[in-house]
XYZ file of C-alpha atoms in Angstrom:
393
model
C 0.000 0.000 0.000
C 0.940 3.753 0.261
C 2.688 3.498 3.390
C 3.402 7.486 4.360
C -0.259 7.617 5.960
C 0.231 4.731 8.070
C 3.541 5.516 9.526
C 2.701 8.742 10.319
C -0.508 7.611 11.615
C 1.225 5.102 14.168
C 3.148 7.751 15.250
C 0.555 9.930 16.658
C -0.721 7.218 18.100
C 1.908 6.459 19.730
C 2.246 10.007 21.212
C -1.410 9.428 22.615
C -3.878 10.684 20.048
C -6.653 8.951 18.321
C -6.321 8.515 14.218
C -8.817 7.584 11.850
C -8.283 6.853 8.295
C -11.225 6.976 5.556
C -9.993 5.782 2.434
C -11.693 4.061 -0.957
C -11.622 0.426 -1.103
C -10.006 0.337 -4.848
C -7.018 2.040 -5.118
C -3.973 1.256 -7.886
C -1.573 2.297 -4.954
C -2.290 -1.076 -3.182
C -0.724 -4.778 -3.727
C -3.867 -5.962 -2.545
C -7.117 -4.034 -1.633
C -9.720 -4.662 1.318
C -12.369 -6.859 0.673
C -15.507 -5.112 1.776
C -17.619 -8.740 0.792
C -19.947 -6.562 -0.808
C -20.605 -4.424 2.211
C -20.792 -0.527 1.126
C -18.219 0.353 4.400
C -15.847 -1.433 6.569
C -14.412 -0.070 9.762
C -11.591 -2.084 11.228
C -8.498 -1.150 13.504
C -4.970 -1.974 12.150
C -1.965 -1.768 14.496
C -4.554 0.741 16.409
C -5.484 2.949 13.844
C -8.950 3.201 12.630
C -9.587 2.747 9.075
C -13.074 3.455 7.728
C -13.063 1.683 3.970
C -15.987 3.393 1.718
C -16.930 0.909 -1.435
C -16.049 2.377 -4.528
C -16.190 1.396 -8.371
C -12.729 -0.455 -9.005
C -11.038 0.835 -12.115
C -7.538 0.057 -13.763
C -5.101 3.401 -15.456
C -6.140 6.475 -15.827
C -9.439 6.869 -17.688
C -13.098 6.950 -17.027
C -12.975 4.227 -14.853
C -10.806 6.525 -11.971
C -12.559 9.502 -12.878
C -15.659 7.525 -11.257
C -13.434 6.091 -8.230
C -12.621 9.744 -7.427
C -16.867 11.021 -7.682
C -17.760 8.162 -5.552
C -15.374 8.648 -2.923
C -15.965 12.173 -2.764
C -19.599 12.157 -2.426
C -19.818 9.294 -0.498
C -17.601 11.350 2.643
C -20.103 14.408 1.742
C -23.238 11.905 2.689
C -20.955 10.413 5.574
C -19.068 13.856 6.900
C -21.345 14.897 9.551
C -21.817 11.655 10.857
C -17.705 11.138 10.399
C -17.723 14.631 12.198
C -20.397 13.491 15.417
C -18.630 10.450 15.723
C -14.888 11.248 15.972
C -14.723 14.856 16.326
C -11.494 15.299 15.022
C -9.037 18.017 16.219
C -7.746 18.147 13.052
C -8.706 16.821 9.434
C -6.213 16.077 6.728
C -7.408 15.946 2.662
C -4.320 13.672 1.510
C -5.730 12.252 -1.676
C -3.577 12.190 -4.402
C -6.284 14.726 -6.420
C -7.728 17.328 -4.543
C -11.272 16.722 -4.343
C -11.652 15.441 -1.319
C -11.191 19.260 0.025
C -14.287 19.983 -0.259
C -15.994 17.644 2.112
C -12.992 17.128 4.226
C -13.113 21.525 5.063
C -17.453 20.175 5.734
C -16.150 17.986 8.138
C -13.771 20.150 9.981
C -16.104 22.878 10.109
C -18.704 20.639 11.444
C -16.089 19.624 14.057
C -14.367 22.895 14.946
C -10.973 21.331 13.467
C -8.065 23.059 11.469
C -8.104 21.610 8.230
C -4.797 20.854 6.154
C -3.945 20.323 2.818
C -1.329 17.214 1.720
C 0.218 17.640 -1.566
C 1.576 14.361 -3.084
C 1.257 15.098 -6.270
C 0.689 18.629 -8.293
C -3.597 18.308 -9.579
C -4.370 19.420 -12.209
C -0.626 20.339 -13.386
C 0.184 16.384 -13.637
C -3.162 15.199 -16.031
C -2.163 18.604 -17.534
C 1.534 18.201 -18.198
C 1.808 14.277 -18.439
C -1.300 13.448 -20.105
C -1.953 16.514 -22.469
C -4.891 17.490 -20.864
C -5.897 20.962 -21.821
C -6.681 23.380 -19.490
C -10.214 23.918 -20.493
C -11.247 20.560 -19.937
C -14.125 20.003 -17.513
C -12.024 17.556 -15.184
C -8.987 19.738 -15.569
C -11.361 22.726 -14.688
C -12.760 21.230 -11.509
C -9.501 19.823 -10.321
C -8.312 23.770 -10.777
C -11.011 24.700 -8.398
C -10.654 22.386 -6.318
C -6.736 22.930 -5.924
C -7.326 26.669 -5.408
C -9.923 26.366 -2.640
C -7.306 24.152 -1.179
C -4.844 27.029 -0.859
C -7.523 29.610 0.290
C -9.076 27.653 2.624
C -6.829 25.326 4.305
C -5.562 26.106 7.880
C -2.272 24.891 6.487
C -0.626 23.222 3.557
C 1.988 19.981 3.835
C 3.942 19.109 0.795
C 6.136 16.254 0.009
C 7.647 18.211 -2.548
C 9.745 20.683 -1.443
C 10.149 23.088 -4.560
C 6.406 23.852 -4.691
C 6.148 26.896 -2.842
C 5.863 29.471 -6.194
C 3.341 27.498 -7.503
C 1.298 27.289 -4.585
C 1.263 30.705 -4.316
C 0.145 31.690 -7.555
C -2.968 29.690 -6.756
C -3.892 31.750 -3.287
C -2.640 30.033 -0.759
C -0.510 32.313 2.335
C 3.167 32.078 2.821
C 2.632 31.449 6.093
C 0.798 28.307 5.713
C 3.427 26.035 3.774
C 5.131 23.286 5.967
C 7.474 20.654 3.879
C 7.705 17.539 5.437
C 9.098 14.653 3.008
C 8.487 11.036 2.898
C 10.375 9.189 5.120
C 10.838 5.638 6.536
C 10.953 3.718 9.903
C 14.154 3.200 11.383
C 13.408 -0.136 13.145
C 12.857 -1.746 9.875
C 16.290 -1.196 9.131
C 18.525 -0.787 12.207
C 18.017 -4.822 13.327
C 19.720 -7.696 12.249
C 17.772 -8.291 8.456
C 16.320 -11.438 7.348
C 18.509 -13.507 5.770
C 17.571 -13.536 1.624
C 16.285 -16.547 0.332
C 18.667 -19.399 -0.389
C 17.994 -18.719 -4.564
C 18.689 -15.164 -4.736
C 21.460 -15.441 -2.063
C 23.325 -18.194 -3.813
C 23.276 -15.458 -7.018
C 24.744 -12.598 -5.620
C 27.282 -15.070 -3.809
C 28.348 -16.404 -7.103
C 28.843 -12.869 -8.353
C 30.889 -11.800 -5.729
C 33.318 -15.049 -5.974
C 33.773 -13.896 -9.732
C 34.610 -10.031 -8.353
C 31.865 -8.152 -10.259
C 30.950 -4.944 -8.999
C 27.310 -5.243 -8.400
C 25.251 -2.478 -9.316
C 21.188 -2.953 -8.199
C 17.820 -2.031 -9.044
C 15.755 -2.632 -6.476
C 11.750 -1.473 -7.017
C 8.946 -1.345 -9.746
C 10.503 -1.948 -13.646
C 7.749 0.880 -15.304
C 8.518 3.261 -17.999
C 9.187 5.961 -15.302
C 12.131 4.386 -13.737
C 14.228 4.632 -16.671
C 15.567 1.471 -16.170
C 16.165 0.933 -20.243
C 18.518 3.379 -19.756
C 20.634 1.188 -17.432
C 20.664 -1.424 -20.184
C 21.827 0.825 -22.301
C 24.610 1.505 -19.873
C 25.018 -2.644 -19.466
C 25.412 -2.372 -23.419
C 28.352 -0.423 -23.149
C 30.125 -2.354 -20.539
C 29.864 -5.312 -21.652
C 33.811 -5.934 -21.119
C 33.423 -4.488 -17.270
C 33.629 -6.964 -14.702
C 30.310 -5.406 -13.722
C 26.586 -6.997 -12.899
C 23.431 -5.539 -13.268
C 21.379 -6.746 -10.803
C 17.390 -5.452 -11.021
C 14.953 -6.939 -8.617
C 11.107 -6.176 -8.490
C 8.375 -6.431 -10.746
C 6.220 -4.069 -12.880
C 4.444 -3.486 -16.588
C 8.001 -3.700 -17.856
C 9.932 -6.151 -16.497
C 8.642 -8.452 -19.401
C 10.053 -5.997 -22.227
C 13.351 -5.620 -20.224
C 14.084 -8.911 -19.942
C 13.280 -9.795 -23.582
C 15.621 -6.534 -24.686
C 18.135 -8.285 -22.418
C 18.168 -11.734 -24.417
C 17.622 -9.962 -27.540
C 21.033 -8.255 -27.042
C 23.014 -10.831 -25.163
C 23.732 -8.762 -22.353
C 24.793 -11.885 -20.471
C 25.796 -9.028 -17.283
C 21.894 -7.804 -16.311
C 20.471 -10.348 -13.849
C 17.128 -10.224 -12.971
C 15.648 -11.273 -9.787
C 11.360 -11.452 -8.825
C 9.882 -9.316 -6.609
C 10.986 -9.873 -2.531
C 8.632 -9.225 0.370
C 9.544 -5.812 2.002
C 11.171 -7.925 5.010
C 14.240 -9.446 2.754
C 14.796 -5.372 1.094
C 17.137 -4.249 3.497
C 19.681 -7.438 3.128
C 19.359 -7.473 -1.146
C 20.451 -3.579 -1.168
C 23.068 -4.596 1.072
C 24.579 -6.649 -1.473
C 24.710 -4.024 -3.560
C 27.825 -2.420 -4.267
C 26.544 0.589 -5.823
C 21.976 1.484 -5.715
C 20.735 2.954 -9.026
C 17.787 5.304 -9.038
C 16.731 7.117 -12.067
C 13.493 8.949 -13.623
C 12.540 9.700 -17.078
C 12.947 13.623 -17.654
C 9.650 15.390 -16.722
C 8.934 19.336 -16.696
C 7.193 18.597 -13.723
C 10.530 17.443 -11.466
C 11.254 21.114 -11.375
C 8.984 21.094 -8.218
C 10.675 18.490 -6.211
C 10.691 14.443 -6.061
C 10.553 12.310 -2.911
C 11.410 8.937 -3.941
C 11.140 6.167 -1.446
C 13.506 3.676 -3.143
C 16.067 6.461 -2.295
C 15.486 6.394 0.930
C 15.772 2.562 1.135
C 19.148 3.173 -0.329
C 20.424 5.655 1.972
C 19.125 3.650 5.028
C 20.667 0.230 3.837
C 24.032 2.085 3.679
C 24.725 2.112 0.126
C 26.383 4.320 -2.100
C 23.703 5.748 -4.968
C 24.241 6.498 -8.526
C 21.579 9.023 -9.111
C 19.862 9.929 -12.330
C 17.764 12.437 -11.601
C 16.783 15.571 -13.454
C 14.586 17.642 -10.691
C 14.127 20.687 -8.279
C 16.403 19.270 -5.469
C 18.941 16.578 -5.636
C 18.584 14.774 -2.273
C 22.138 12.550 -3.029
C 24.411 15.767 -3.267
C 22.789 17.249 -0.724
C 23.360 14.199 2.035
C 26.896 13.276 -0.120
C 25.792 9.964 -0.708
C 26.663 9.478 -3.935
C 27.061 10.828 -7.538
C 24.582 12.484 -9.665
C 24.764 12.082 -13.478
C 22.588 13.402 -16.103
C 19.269 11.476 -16.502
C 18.757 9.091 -19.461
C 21.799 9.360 -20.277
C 23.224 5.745 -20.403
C 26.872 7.425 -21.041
C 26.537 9.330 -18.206
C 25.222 6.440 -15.842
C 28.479 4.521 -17.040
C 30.774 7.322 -16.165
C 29.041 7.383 -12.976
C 29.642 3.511 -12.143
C 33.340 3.792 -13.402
C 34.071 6.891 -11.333
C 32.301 4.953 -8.460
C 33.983 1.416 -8.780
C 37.592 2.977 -9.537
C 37.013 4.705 -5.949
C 38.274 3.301 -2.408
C 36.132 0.948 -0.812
C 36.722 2.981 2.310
C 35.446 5.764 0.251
C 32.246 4.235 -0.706
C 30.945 2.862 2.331
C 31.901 6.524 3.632
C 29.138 7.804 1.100
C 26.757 5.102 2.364
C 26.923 5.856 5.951
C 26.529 9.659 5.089
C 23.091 8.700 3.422
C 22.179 6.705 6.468
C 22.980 9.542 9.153
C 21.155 12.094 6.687
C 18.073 10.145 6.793
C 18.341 9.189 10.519
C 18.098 12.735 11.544
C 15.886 14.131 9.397
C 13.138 11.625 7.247
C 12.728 9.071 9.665
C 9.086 8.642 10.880
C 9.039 9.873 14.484
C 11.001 13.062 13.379
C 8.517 13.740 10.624
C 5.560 12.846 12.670
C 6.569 15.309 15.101
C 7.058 17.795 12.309
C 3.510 17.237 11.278
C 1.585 17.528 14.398
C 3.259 21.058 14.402
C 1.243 22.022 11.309
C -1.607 20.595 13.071
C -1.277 23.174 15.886
């Protein structure tokens, strides 16, 4: 699932206060979705939070179908808000959808309940459909989605963003200077900090086999779609094909299929690809790693900022990252974990893994440990929890 709500959500309860997420039932965010056994709601506690699941039409990309999801979740907290806002009375109500129309009844519900209501920015709605899917401006849904986003800056108490470059843009669409907190996505330390399961005897008994040969193992680890840019690193496997060097991608996705079938096409006997591990074994695979690859197709839209959590798996397993990233911050230069190198640029990305291999060892795990202290003091879970709850205040 989209874990950021729930970590943040254990937090507070932790610190003594009472959460409650509402959420739709059919979301592409989510391995697996509740199963409401045609039931219209489900309330159930989790780890002592409260979800509320509302029924909604299920729906696959980005068409009709989760235009729908979005108008049935939306109206069905309008019917439910002032029975959400008896029942729980929330000191504070947070519209966190990845679109904004859930401001609307979310500001009903806080009104109803005398509670400051703030505004979570994942994603930039309507600039995204806009910019990514050529949506014109003057499109009803694009239209809407305007409003919607600039009652969210007029209205809300305060705004959180996950991107950290967005503060112009909010601006320009009403909302206060005053009201912008950034608080990035983050992990849980104890996830990482223990001893880590050992990796299945399969996958182990590759890596071991390319260590006893010496190749410098650079990973993958995460979803193989068109946005990871991950025929780029084949490119880059292309061109060192004489390099004791492995690729080593591990996960799943829409394109693993195509990437492997590129691979055989062009022999590139040096690209191994591993299935999809359960989020228990992650820590000990990116461990193996000599070097962590993260890259992104070029989008206008990184000018505002990206939050990648596969980065921050990197930087807490220790690992030097090779980061091709075009975007509004660069968070490997700024914790000196690593190198940056122009993105989609499979020239660049074998510069990068040179410069990196020719370099100490010492040096390296240097990098690595840099990443990990960056993200222990500042995007860990109970720091940005903490950090939240102020905006709340």
């Amino acid at each position: 699932m989209e874990y950021r709500p729930y970590y943040l959500a254990r937090e507070w309860q932790r610190l003594g206060h009472r959460v409650r997420i509402i959420a739709s039932a059919h979301s592409h965010v989510r391995t697996h979705n509740p199963d409401l056994r045609g039931h219209s709601r489900l309330d159930e506690v989790i780890d002592d939070i409260e979800y509320t699941w509302f029924n909604t039409p299920a729906y696959s990309g980005n068409g009709v179908g989760r235009a729908l999801n979005m108008a049935a979740f939306v109206a069905r907290l309008y019917r439910e808000g002032p029975g959400l806002a008896r029942e729980f009375r929330p000191d504070a109500v947070i519209a966190s959808s990845t679109y904004p129309l859930d401001i609307w009844p979310a500001h009903k519900i806080a009104r109803l309940s005398g509670a400051r209501l703030l505004f979570e920015v994942h994603d930039l709605w309507p600039l995204s459909p806009m910019e990514l899917g050529g949506y014109s401006n003057r499109h009803p849904f694009i239209m809407l989605l305007q409003a919607a986003e600039n009652y969210a800056c007029r209205h809300a108490d305060a705004v959180v963003s996950i991107l950290p470059k967005v503060r112009e843009h909010l601006e320009a669409h009403g909302m206060a200077p005053h009201k912008l907190h950034l608080i990035p996505n983050g992990t849980d330390p104890a996830e990482w900090l223990g001893a880590p399961s050992p990796l299945p005897s399969s996958v182990a008994d590759t890596l071991a086999g390319l260590r006893r040969r010496g190749h410098f193992i650079v990973g993958f680890a995460g979803s193989h779609g068109v946005a990871n840019a991950l025929e780029t690193l084949l490119s880059a496997a292309a061109l060192m094909r004489d390099d004791p060097v492995t690729f080593v991608l591990a996960g799943g996705g829409p394109e693993k299929e195509r990437l492997q079938q590129r691979a055989r096409d062009e022999g590139l006997e040096k690209v191994c690809f591993l299935d999809p591990l359960s989020k228990e074994y992650v820590p000990a695979l990116l461990a193996s790693f000599d070097l962590a690859y993260i890259g992104l197709q070029r989008q206008p839209l990184f000018r505002f900022g990206v939050a990648p959590n596969k980065l921050i798996d990197y930087m807490m397993a220790a690992r030097p990252v090779l980061y091709a990233i075009e975007a509004g911050n660069d968070l490997v230069s700024e914790a000196g974990c690593g190198i940056s190198v122009t993105a989609e640029h499979a020239t660049a990305v074998v510069q990068g893994i040179r410069a990196m291999r020719a370099m100490d060892p010492h040096q390296r795990n240097a990098m690595g440990l840099r990443g990990r202290k960056f993200v222990l003091e500042n995007l860990t879970y109970p720091v940005l929890g903490q950090r939240f709850l102020k905006a709340c205040a």
